[in-house]
Amino acid sequence: MDIYDQEAPSVNISDRLRQLREERELSIRGLGRLSGLSANALSVIERGLSSPSVSTLYKIATALEIPVTAFFEETPPKQDVVIVKASERNRIPLYRGLWEGLGGSQYEGSVEPFMITLEAGSSSGRFPMSHSGHEFVFCLRGEFTYEVGEDTYSLEAGDALLFSANLEHKWHNPGKTVANALIILCGFRPGESPSKYHLASGKTEEE
């Protein structure tokens, strides 16, 4: 099954990006200077001609000083109980991948669960990321190679990895099939939204 064929709310990144940029009275060139992306790359995304990569979306979120969740929903009220039905997941199509939120933006505690799907050969990007708290990864299918600090870990379906997220880390799918993982971020600083780092850093076709 194609990773984009799942029945869940799709996200119009182009319109939301334009709205967030204009709210901050930024031109496309201005956002380009802040994010390190070309004005042409940003224009292509805003016109809906290309989906942003993990890397690109993170750079834009960082430049706008927002969590990645701001791209697909208004800031929701925080709750102490959150249920996310499979058909109601927020989904962000990425360059050669998919990000699916699992309610972290609505929960009042310091935990952010999400699903990441990568096509064969794709990755989180060229540059590693780091943030406060802890990170748990459970490989659901396919293969993931995680680089954490100076070490490299290979994960297959059923394997799990837990580490301090202040260590620089990145990942890629070294296999020949789609890979899918559940990632849970927890124990991060109040007010921080570390999931934005996972929509995160590196060279892409849009850059």
PDB file of N, CA and C in Angstrom, residues 33-119:
ATOM      1  N   ARG A  33      15.752  34.205   3.933  1.00  0.00           N
ATOM      2  CA  ARG A  33      16.962  34.621   4.657  1.00  0.00           C
ATOM      3  C   ARG A  33      16.996  34.010   6.059  1.00  0.00           C
ATOM      4  N   LEU A  34      15.845  33.958   6.715  1.00  0.00           N
ATOM      5  CA  LEU A  34      15.789  33.424   8.075  1.00  0.00           C
ATOM      6  C   LEU A  34      15.963  31.910   8.118  1.00  0.00           C
ATOM      7  N   SER A  35      15.449  31.240   7.103  1.00  0.00           N
ATOM      8  CA  SER A  35      15.454  29.772   7.107  1.00  0.00           C
ATOM      9  C   SER A  35      16.653  29.160   6.403  1.00  0.00           C
ATOM     10  N   GLY A  36      17.327  29.968   5.570  1.00  0.00           N
ATOM     11  CA  GLY A  36      18.432  29.414   4.793  1.00  0.00           C
ATOM     12  C   GLY A  36      17.975  28.696   3.540  1.00  0.00           C
ATOM     13  N   LEU A  37      16.685  28.812   3.209  1.00  0.00           N
ATOM     14  CA  LEU A  37      16.137  28.190   2.003  1.00  0.00           C
ATOM     15  C   LEU A  37      16.011  29.241   0.907  1.00  0.00           C
ATOM     16  N   SER A  38      16.015  28.801  -0.313  1.00  0.00           N
ATOM     17  CA  SER A  38      15.884  29.744  -1.418  1.00  0.00           C
ATOM     18  C   SER A  38      14.442  30.221  -1.535  1.00  0.00           C
ATOM     19  N   ALA A  39      14.274  31.452  -2.027  1.00  0.00           N
ATOM     20  CA  ALA A  39      12.933  31.986  -2.244  1.00  0.00           C
ATOM     21  C   ALA A  39      12.173  31.121  -3.239  1.00  0.00           C
ATOM     22  N   ASN A  40      12.874  30.578  -4.218  1.00  0.00           N
ATOM     23  CA  ASN A  40      12.230  29.722  -5.210  1.00  0.00           C
ATOM     24  C   ASN A  40      11.673  28.453  -4.565  1.00  0.00           C
ATOM     25  N   ALA A  41      12.456  27.837  -3.659  1.00  0.00           N
ATOM     26  CA  ALA A  41      11.997  26.623  -2.977  1.00  0.00           C
ATOM     27  C   ALA A  41      10.743  26.906  -2.159  1.00  0.00           C
ATOM     28  N   LEU A  42      10.738  28.041  -1.443  1.00  0.00           N
ATOM     29  CA  LEU A  42       9.579  28.400  -0.634  1.00  0.00           C
ATOM     30  C   LEU A  42       8.368  28.704  -1.504  1.00  0.00           C
ATOM     31  N   SER A  43       8.593  29.367  -2.623  1.00  0.00           N
ATOM     32  CA  SER A  43       7.503  29.690  -3.535  1.00  0.00           C
ATOM     33  C   SER A  43       6.855  28.434  -4.099  1.00  0.00           C
ATOM     34  N   VAL A  44       7.674  27.453  -4.441  1.00  0.00           N
ATOM     35  CA  VAL A  44       7.161  26.190  -4.979  1.00  0.00           C
ATOM     36  C   VAL A  44       6.282  25.485  -3.946  1.00  0.00           C
ATOM     37  N   ILE A  45       6.705  25.517  -2.681  1.00  0.00           N
ATOM     38  CA  ILE A  45       5.913  24.890  -1.616  1.00  0.00           C
ATOM     39  C   ILE A  45       4.607  25.648  -1.405  1.00  0.00           C
ATOM     40  N   GLU A  46       4.670  26.978  -1.364  1.00  0.00           N
ATOM     41  CA  GLU A  46       3.466  27.780  -1.140  1.00  0.00           C
ATOM     42  C   GLU A  46       2.454  27.630  -2.268  1.00  0.00           C
ATOM     43  N   ARG A  47       2.933  27.364  -3.466  1.00  0.00           N
ATOM     44  CA  ARG A  47       2.018  27.177  -4.599  1.00  0.00           C
ATOM     45  C   ARG A  47       1.509  25.746  -4.701  1.00  0.00           C
ATOM     46  N   GLY A  48       1.923  24.908  -3.753  1.00  0.00           N
ATOM     47  CA  GLY A  48       1.435  23.540  -3.732  1.00  0.00           C
ATOM     48  C   GLY A  48       2.022  22.651  -4.798  1.00  0.00           C
ATOM     49  N   LEU A  49       3.176  23.041  -5.353  1.00  0.00           N
ATOM     50  CA  LEU A  49       3.797  22.270  -6.426  1.00  0.00           C
ATOM     51  C   LEU A  49       4.763  21.227  -5.901  1.00  0.00           C
ATOM     52  N   SER A  50       5.078  21.296  -4.600  1.00  0.00           N
ATOM     53  CA  SER A  50       6.019  20.344  -4.008  1.00  0.00           C
ATOM     54  C   SER A  50       5.734  20.211  -2.520  1.00  0.00           C
ATOM     55  N   SER A  51       5.912  19.004  -1.988  1.00  0.00           N
ATOM     56  CA  SER A  51       5.784  18.789  -0.543  1.00  0.00           C
ATOM     57  C   SER A  51       7.142  19.012   0.112  1.00  0.00           C
ATOM     58  N   PRO A  52       7.168  19.668   1.267  1.00  0.00           N
ATOM     59  CA  PRO A  52       8.450  19.909   1.939  1.00  0.00           C
ATOM     60  C   PRO A  52       9.031  18.624   2.504  1.00  0.00           C
ATOM     61  N   SER A  53      10.335  18.573   2.584  1.00  0.00           N
ATOM     62  CA  SER A  53      11.003  17.436   3.215  1.00  0.00           C
ATOM     63  C   SER A  53      10.988  17.615   4.723  1.00  0.00           C
ATOM     64  N   VAL A  54      11.409  16.583   5.417  1.00  0.00           N
ATOM     65  CA  VAL A  54      11.614  16.642   6.866  1.00  0.00           C
ATOM     66  C   VAL A  54      12.477  17.843   7.197  1.00  0.00           C
ATOM     67  N   SER A  55      13.575  17.945   6.475  1.00  0.00           N
ATOM     68  CA  SER A  55      14.552  18.998   6.683  1.00  0.00           C
ATOM     69  C   SER A  55      13.978  20.387   6.462  1.00  0.00           C
ATOM     70  N   THR A  56      13.313  20.538   5.329  1.00  0.00           N
ATOM     71  CA  THR A  56      12.781  21.837   4.943  1.00  0.00           C
ATOM     72  C   THR A  56      11.731  22.331   5.927  1.00  0.00           C
ATOM     73  N   LEU A  57      10.830  21.441   6.339  1.00  0.00           N
ATOM     74  CA  LEU A  57       9.766  21.837   7.253  1.00  0.00           C
ATOM     75  C   LEU A  57      10.336  22.298   8.590  1.00  0.00           C
ATOM     76  N   TYR A  58      11.349  21.622   9.065  1.00  0.00           N
ATOM     77  CA  TYR A  58      11.997  22.013  10.321  1.00  0.00           C
ATOM     78  C   TYR A  58      12.618  23.403  10.190  1.00  0.00           C
ATOM     79  N   LYS A  59      13.319  23.650   9.086  1.00  0.00           N
ATOM     80  CA  LYS A  59      13.976  24.946   8.900  1.00  0.00           C
ATOM     81  C   LYS A  59      12.959  26.084   8.868  1.00  0.00           C
ATOM     82  N   ILE A  60      11.818  25.840   8.217  1.00  0.00           N
ATOM     83  CA  ILE A  60      10.776  26.863   8.155  1.00  0.00           C
ATOM     84  C   ILE A  60      10.190  27.103   9.541  1.00  0.00           C
ATOM     85  N   ALA A  61       9.902  26.011  10.268  1.00  0.00           N
ATOM     86  CA  ALA A  61       9.337  26.135  11.614  1.00  0.00           C
ATOM     87  C   ALA A  61      10.286  26.894  12.530  1.00  0.00           C
ATOM     88  N   THR A  62      11.570  26.593  12.431  1.00  0.00           N
ATOM     89  CA  THR A  62      12.561  27.275  13.260  1.00  0.00           C
ATOM     90  C   THR A  62      12.618  28.756  12.924  1.00  0.00           C
ATOM     91  N   ALA A  63      12.582  29.082  11.631  1.00  0.00           N
ATOM     92  CA  ALA A  63      12.625  30.481  11.206  1.00  0.00           C
ATOM     93  C   ALA A  63      11.398  31.253  11.687  1.00  0.00           C
ATOM     94  N   LEU A  64      10.243  30.598  11.695  1.00  0.00           N
ATOM     95  CA  LEU A  64       9.001  31.243  12.122  1.00  0.00           C
ATOM     96  C   LEU A  64       8.808  31.180  13.638  1.00  0.00           C
ATOM     97  N   GLU A  65       9.715  30.449  14.313  1.00  0.00           N
ATOM     98  CA  GLU A  65       9.658  30.279  15.770  1.00  0.00           C
ATOM     99  C   GLU A  65       8.336  29.665  16.204  1.00  0.00           C
ATOM    100  N   ILE A  66       7.982  28.564  15.551  1.00  0.00           N
ATOM    101  CA  ILE A  66       6.741  27.848  15.852  1.00  0.00           C
ATOM    102  C   ILE A  66       7.035  26.356  15.933  1.00  0.00           C
ATOM    103  N   PRO A  67       6.167  25.590  16.618  1.00  0.00           N
ATOM    104  CA  PRO A  67       6.293  24.133  16.550  1.00  0.00           C
ATOM    105  C   PRO A  67       5.789  23.648  15.206  1.00  0.00           C
ATOM    106  N   VAL A  68       6.232  22.509  14.761  1.00  0.00           N
ATOM    107  CA  VAL A  68       5.789  21.967  13.485  1.00  0.00           C
ATOM    108  C   VAL A  68       4.285  21.748  13.455  1.00  0.00           C
ATOM    109  N   THR A  69       3.694  21.452  14.615  1.00  0.00           N
ATOM    110  CA  THR A  69       2.252  21.231  14.658  1.00  0.00           C
ATOM    111  C   THR A  69       1.462  22.451  14.195  1.00  0.00           C
ATOM    112  N   ALA A  70       2.063  23.634  14.246  1.00  0.00           N
ATOM    113  CA  ALA A  70       1.369  24.846  13.806  1.00  0.00           C
ATOM    114  C   ALA A  70       1.061  24.820  12.317  1.00  0.00           C
ATOM    115  N   PHE A  71       1.745  23.977  11.561  1.00  0.00           N
ATOM    116  CA  PHE A  71       1.481  23.909  10.128  1.00  0.00           C
ATOM    117  C   PHE A  71       0.147  23.245   9.813  1.00  0.00           C
ATOM    118  N   PHE A  72      -0.332  22.375  10.703  1.00  0.00           N
ATOM    119  CA  PHE A  72      -1.546  21.662  10.341  1.00  0.00           C
ATOM    120  C   PHE A  72      -2.721  21.889  11.273  1.00  0.00           C
ATOM    121  N   GLU A  73      -2.587  22.740  12.260  1.00  0.00           N
ATOM    122  CA  GLU A  73      -3.732  23.047  13.103  1.00  0.00           C
ATOM    123  C   GLU A  73      -3.477  24.315  13.889  1.00  0.00           C
ATOM    124  N   GLU A  74      -4.564  24.986  14.244  1.00  0.00           N
ATOM    125  CA  GLU A  74      -4.453  26.095  15.173  1.00  0.00           C
ATOM    126  C   GLU A  74      -4.062  25.521  16.535  1.00  0.00           C
ATOM    127  N   THR A  75      -3.462  26.350  17.385  1.00  0.00           N
ATOM    128  CA  THR A  75      -3.058  25.856  18.697  1.00  0.00           C
ATOM    129  C   THR A  75      -4.282  25.391  19.476  1.00  0.00           C
ATOM    130  N   PRO A  76      -4.378  24.085  19.786  1.00  0.00           N
ATOM    131  CA  PRO A  76      -5.569  23.560  20.458  1.00  0.00           C
ATOM    132  C   PRO A  76      -5.469  23.737  21.968  1.00  0.00           C
ATOM    133  N   PRO A  77      -6.604  23.695  22.658  1.00  0.00           N
ATOM    134  CA  PRO A  77      -6.540  23.728  24.119  1.00  0.00           C
ATOM    135  C   PRO A  77      -5.904  22.441  24.628  1.00  0.00           C
ATOM    136  N   LYS A  78      -5.105  22.551  25.680  1.00  0.00           N
ATOM    137  CA  LYS A  78      -4.449  21.376  26.239  1.00  0.00           C
ATOM    138  C   LYS A  78      -5.442  20.570  27.085  1.00  0.00           C
ATOM    139  N   GLN A  79      -5.319  19.252  27.030  1.00  0.00           N
ATOM    140  CA  GLN A  79      -6.214  18.371  27.767  1.00  0.00           C
ATOM    141  C   GLN A  79      -5.398  17.330  28.522  1.00  0.00           C
ATOM    142  N   ASP A  80      -5.992  16.770  29.591  1.00  0.00           N
ATOM    143  CA  ASP A  80      -5.282  15.731  30.324  1.00  0.00           C
ATOM    144  C   ASP A  80      -5.621  14.333  29.821  1.00  0.00           C
ATOM    145  N   VAL A  81      -6.601  14.234  28.914  1.00  0.00           N
ATOM    146  CA  VAL A  81      -6.912  12.973  28.236  1.00  0.00           C
ATOM    147  C   VAL A  81      -7.113  13.277  26.761  1.00  0.00           C
ATOM    148  N   VAL A  82      -6.398  12.575  25.900  1.00  0.00           N
ATOM    149  CA  VAL A  82      -6.502  12.803  24.453  1.00  0.00           C
ATOM    150  C   VAL A  82      -6.666  11.460  23.752  1.00  0.00           C
ATOM    151  N   ILE A  83      -7.655  11.355  22.872  1.00  0.00           N
ATOM    152  CA  ILE A  83      -7.800  10.173  22.038  1.00  0.00           C
ATOM    153  C   ILE A  83      -7.696  10.603  20.584  1.00  0.00           C
ATOM    154  N   VAL A  84      -6.922   9.864  19.812  1.00  0.00           N
ATOM    155  CA  VAL A  84      -6.750  10.154  18.388  1.00  0.00           C
ATOM    156  C   VAL A  84      -7.155   8.903  17.611  1.00  0.00           C
ATOM    157  N   LYS A  85      -8.286   8.954  16.936  1.00  0.00           N
ATOM    158  CA  LYS A  85      -8.732   7.827  16.126  1.00  0.00           C
ATOM    159  C   LYS A  85      -7.834   7.717  14.896  1.00  0.00           C
ATOM    160  N   ALA A  86      -7.695   6.493  14.397  1.00  0.00           N
ATOM    161  CA  ALA A  86      -6.805   6.267  13.253  1.00  0.00           C
ATOM    162  C   ALA A  86      -7.179   7.135  12.063  1.00  0.00           C
ATOM    163  N   SER A  87      -8.474   7.362  11.881  1.00  0.00           N
ATOM    164  CA  SER A  87      -8.931   8.146  10.732  1.00  0.00           C
ATOM    165  C   SER A  87      -8.803   9.646  10.951  1.00  0.00           C
ATOM    166  N   GLU A  88      -8.376  10.060  12.157  1.00  0.00           N
ATOM    167  CA  GLU A  88      -8.331  11.483  12.486  1.00  0.00           C
ATOM    168  C   GLU A  88      -6.918  11.998  12.733  1.00  0.00           C
ATOM    169  N   ARG A  89      -5.913  11.195  12.425  1.00  0.00           N
ATOM    170  CA  ARG A  89      -4.534  11.648  12.626  1.00  0.00           C
ATOM    171  C   ARG A  89      -4.225  12.847  11.737  1.00  0.00           C
ATOM    172  N   ASN A  90      -3.504  13.805  12.283  1.00  0.00           N
ATOM    173  CA  ASN A  90      -2.966  14.878  11.453  1.00  0.00           C
ATOM    174  C   ASN A  90      -1.775  14.331  10.687  1.00  0.00           C
ATOM    175  N   ARG A  91      -1.760  14.568   9.384  1.00  0.00           N
ATOM    176  CA  ARG A  91      -0.722  14.004   8.528  1.00  0.00           C
ATOM    177  C   ARG A  91      -0.031  15.108   7.755  1.00  0.00           C
ATOM    178  N   ILE A  92       1.291  15.056   7.723  1.00  0.00           N
ATOM    179  CA  ILE A  92       2.073  15.987   6.914  1.00  0.00           C
ATOM    180  C   ILE A  92       2.861  15.183   5.889  1.00  0.00           C
ATOM    181  N   PRO A  93       2.507  15.304   4.603  1.00  0.00           N
ATOM    182  CA  PRO A  93       3.334  14.660   3.575  1.00  0.00           C
ATOM    183  C   PRO A  93       4.688  15.349   3.516  1.00  0.00           C
ATOM    184  N   LEU A  94       5.738  14.561   3.506  1.00  0.00           N
ATOM    185  CA  LEU A  94       7.097  15.077   3.441  1.00  0.00           C
ATOM    186  C   LEU A  94       7.754  14.619   2.156  1.00  0.00           C
ATOM    187  N   TYR A  95       8.911  15.178   1.867  1.00  0.00           N
ATOM    188  CA  TYR A  95       9.669  14.705   0.725  1.00  0.00           C
ATOM    189  C   TYR A  95      10.080  13.260   0.986  1.00  0.00           C
ATOM    190  N   ARG A  96       9.499  12.330   0.246  1.00  0.00           N
ATOM    191  CA  ARG A  96       9.773  10.896   0.368  1.00  0.00           C
ATOM    192  C   ARG A  96       9.427  10.349   1.750  1.00  0.00           C
ATOM    193  N   GLY A  97       8.354  10.857   2.331  1.00  0.00           N
ATOM    194  CA  GLY A  97       7.956  10.350   3.629  1.00  0.00           C
ATOM    195  C   GLY A  97       6.651  10.939   4.124  1.00  0.00           C
ATOM    196  N   LEU A  98       6.314  10.603   5.358  1.00  0.00           N
ATOM    197  CA  LEU A  98       5.055  11.041   5.952  1.00  0.00           C
ATOM    198  C   LEU A  98       5.230  11.169   7.460  1.00  0.00           C
ATOM    199  N   TRP A  99       4.677  12.244   8.033  1.00  0.00           N
ATOM    200  CA  TRP A  99       4.680  12.465   9.479  1.00  0.00           C
ATOM    201  C   TRP A  99       3.240  12.456   9.949  1.00  0.00           C
ATOM    202  N   GLU A 100       2.942  11.707  11.022  1.00  0.00           N
ATOM    203  CA  GLU A 100       1.581  11.625  11.544  1.00  0.00           C
ATOM    204  C   GLU A 100       1.575  11.931  13.039  1.00  0.00           C
ATOM    205  N   GLY A 101       0.902  13.001  13.417  1.00  0.00           N
ATOM    206  CA  GLY A 101       0.801  13.360  14.820  1.00  0.00           C
ATOM    207  C   GLY A 101      -0.173  12.462  15.561  1.00  0.00           C
ATOM    208  N   LEU A 102       0.131  12.177  16.814  1.00  0.00           N
ATOM    209  CA  LEU A 102      -0.704  11.287  17.624  1.00  0.00           C
ATOM    210  C   LEU A 102      -1.203  11.969  18.894  1.00  0.00           C
ATOM    211  N   GLY A 103      -1.492  13.255  18.787  1.00  0.00           N
ATOM    212  CA  GLY A 103      -2.136  13.958  19.886  1.00  0.00           C
ATOM    213  C   GLY A 103      -1.237  14.747  20.805  1.00  0.00           C
ATOM    214  N   GLY A 104       0.058  14.771  20.541  1.00  0.00           N
ATOM    215  CA  GLY A 104       0.976  15.472  21.428  1.00  0.00           C
ATOM    216  C   GLY A 104       0.698  16.957  21.553  1.00  0.00           C
ATOM    217  N   SER A 105       0.204  17.566  20.482  1.00  0.00           N
ATOM    218  CA  SER A 105      -0.053  19.006  20.520  1.00  0.00           C
ATOM    219  C   SER A 105      -1.251  19.350  21.395  1.00  0.00           C
ATOM    220  N   GLN A 106      -2.088  18.351  21.698  1.00  0.00           N
ATOM    221  CA  GLN A 106      -3.284  18.586  22.505  1.00  0.00           C
ATOM    222  C   GLN A 106      -3.089  18.195  23.970  1.00  0.00           C
ATOM    223  N   TYR A 107      -2.042  17.428  24.244  1.00  0.00           N
ATOM    224  CA  TYR A 107      -1.855  16.897  25.597  1.00  0.00           C
ATOM    225  C   TYR A 107      -1.109  17.895  26.473  1.00  0.00           C
ATOM    226  N   GLU A 108      -1.539  17.998  27.740  1.00  0.00           N
ATOM    227  CA  GLU A 108      -0.948  19.016  28.617  1.00  0.00           C
ATOM    228  C   GLU A 108       0.404  18.615  29.191  1.00  0.00           C
ATOM    229  N   GLY A 109       0.781  17.348  29.099  1.00  0.00           N
ATOM    230  CA  GLY A 109       2.056  16.897  29.632  1.00  0.00           C
ATOM    231  C   GLY A 109       3.195  17.030  28.644  1.00  0.00           C
ATOM    232  N   SER A 110       4.398  16.727  29.102  1.00  0.00           N
ATOM    233  CA  SER A 110       5.590  16.826  28.252  1.00  0.00           C
ATOM    234  C   SER A 110       5.844  15.502  27.546  1.00  0.00           C
ATOM    235  N   VAL A 111       4.986  15.190  26.579  1.00  0.00           N
ATOM    236  CA  VAL A 111       5.154  13.981  25.777  1.00  0.00           C
ATOM    237  C   VAL A 111       4.583  14.240  24.389  1.00  0.00           C
ATOM    238  N   GLU A 112       5.295  13.805  23.367  1.00  0.00           N
ATOM    239  CA  GLU A 112       4.851  13.980  21.987  1.00  0.00           C
ATOM    240  C   GLU A 112       5.070  12.678  21.216  1.00  0.00           C
ATOM    241  N   PRO A 113       4.008  11.912  20.979  1.00  0.00           N
ATOM    242  CA  PRO A 113       4.131  10.709  20.158  1.00  0.00           C
ATOM    243  C   PRO A 113       3.787  11.016  18.703  1.00  0.00           C
ATOM    244  N   PHE A 114       4.482  10.384  17.792  1.00  0.00           N
ATOM    245  CA  PHE A 114       4.141  10.530  16.378  1.00  0.00           C
ATOM    246  C   PHE A 114       4.659   9.329  15.601  1.00  0.00           C
ATOM    247  N   MET A 115       4.152   9.179  14.384  1.00  0.00           N
ATOM    248  CA  MET A 115       4.590   8.114  13.490  1.00  0.00           C
ATOM    249  C   MET A 115       5.399   8.747  12.370  1.00  0.00           C
ATOM    250  N   ILE A 116       6.478   8.107  11.986  1.00  0.00           N
ATOM    251  CA  ILE A 116       7.272   8.572  10.854  1.00  0.00           C
ATOM    252  C   ILE A 116       7.363   7.445   9.837  1.00  0.00           C
ATOM    253  N   THR A 117       7.165   7.775   8.582  1.00  0.00           N
ATOM    254  CA  THR A 117       7.267   6.803   7.497  1.00  0.00           C
ATOM    255  C   THR A 117       8.265   7.328   6.480  1.00  0.00           C
ATOM    256  N   LEU A 118       9.204   6.489   6.081  1.00  0.00           N
ATOM    257  CA  LEU A 118      10.231   6.889   5.119  1.00  0.00           C
ATOM    258  C   LEU A 118      10.260   5.914   3.954  1.00  0.00           C
ATOM    259  N   GLU A 119      10.333   6.448   2.761  1.00  0.00           N
ATOM    260  CA  GLU A 119      10.537   5.603   1.597  1.00  0.00           C
ATOM    261  C   GLU A 119      11.958   5.047   1.611  1.00  0.00           C
TER     262      GLU A 119
END
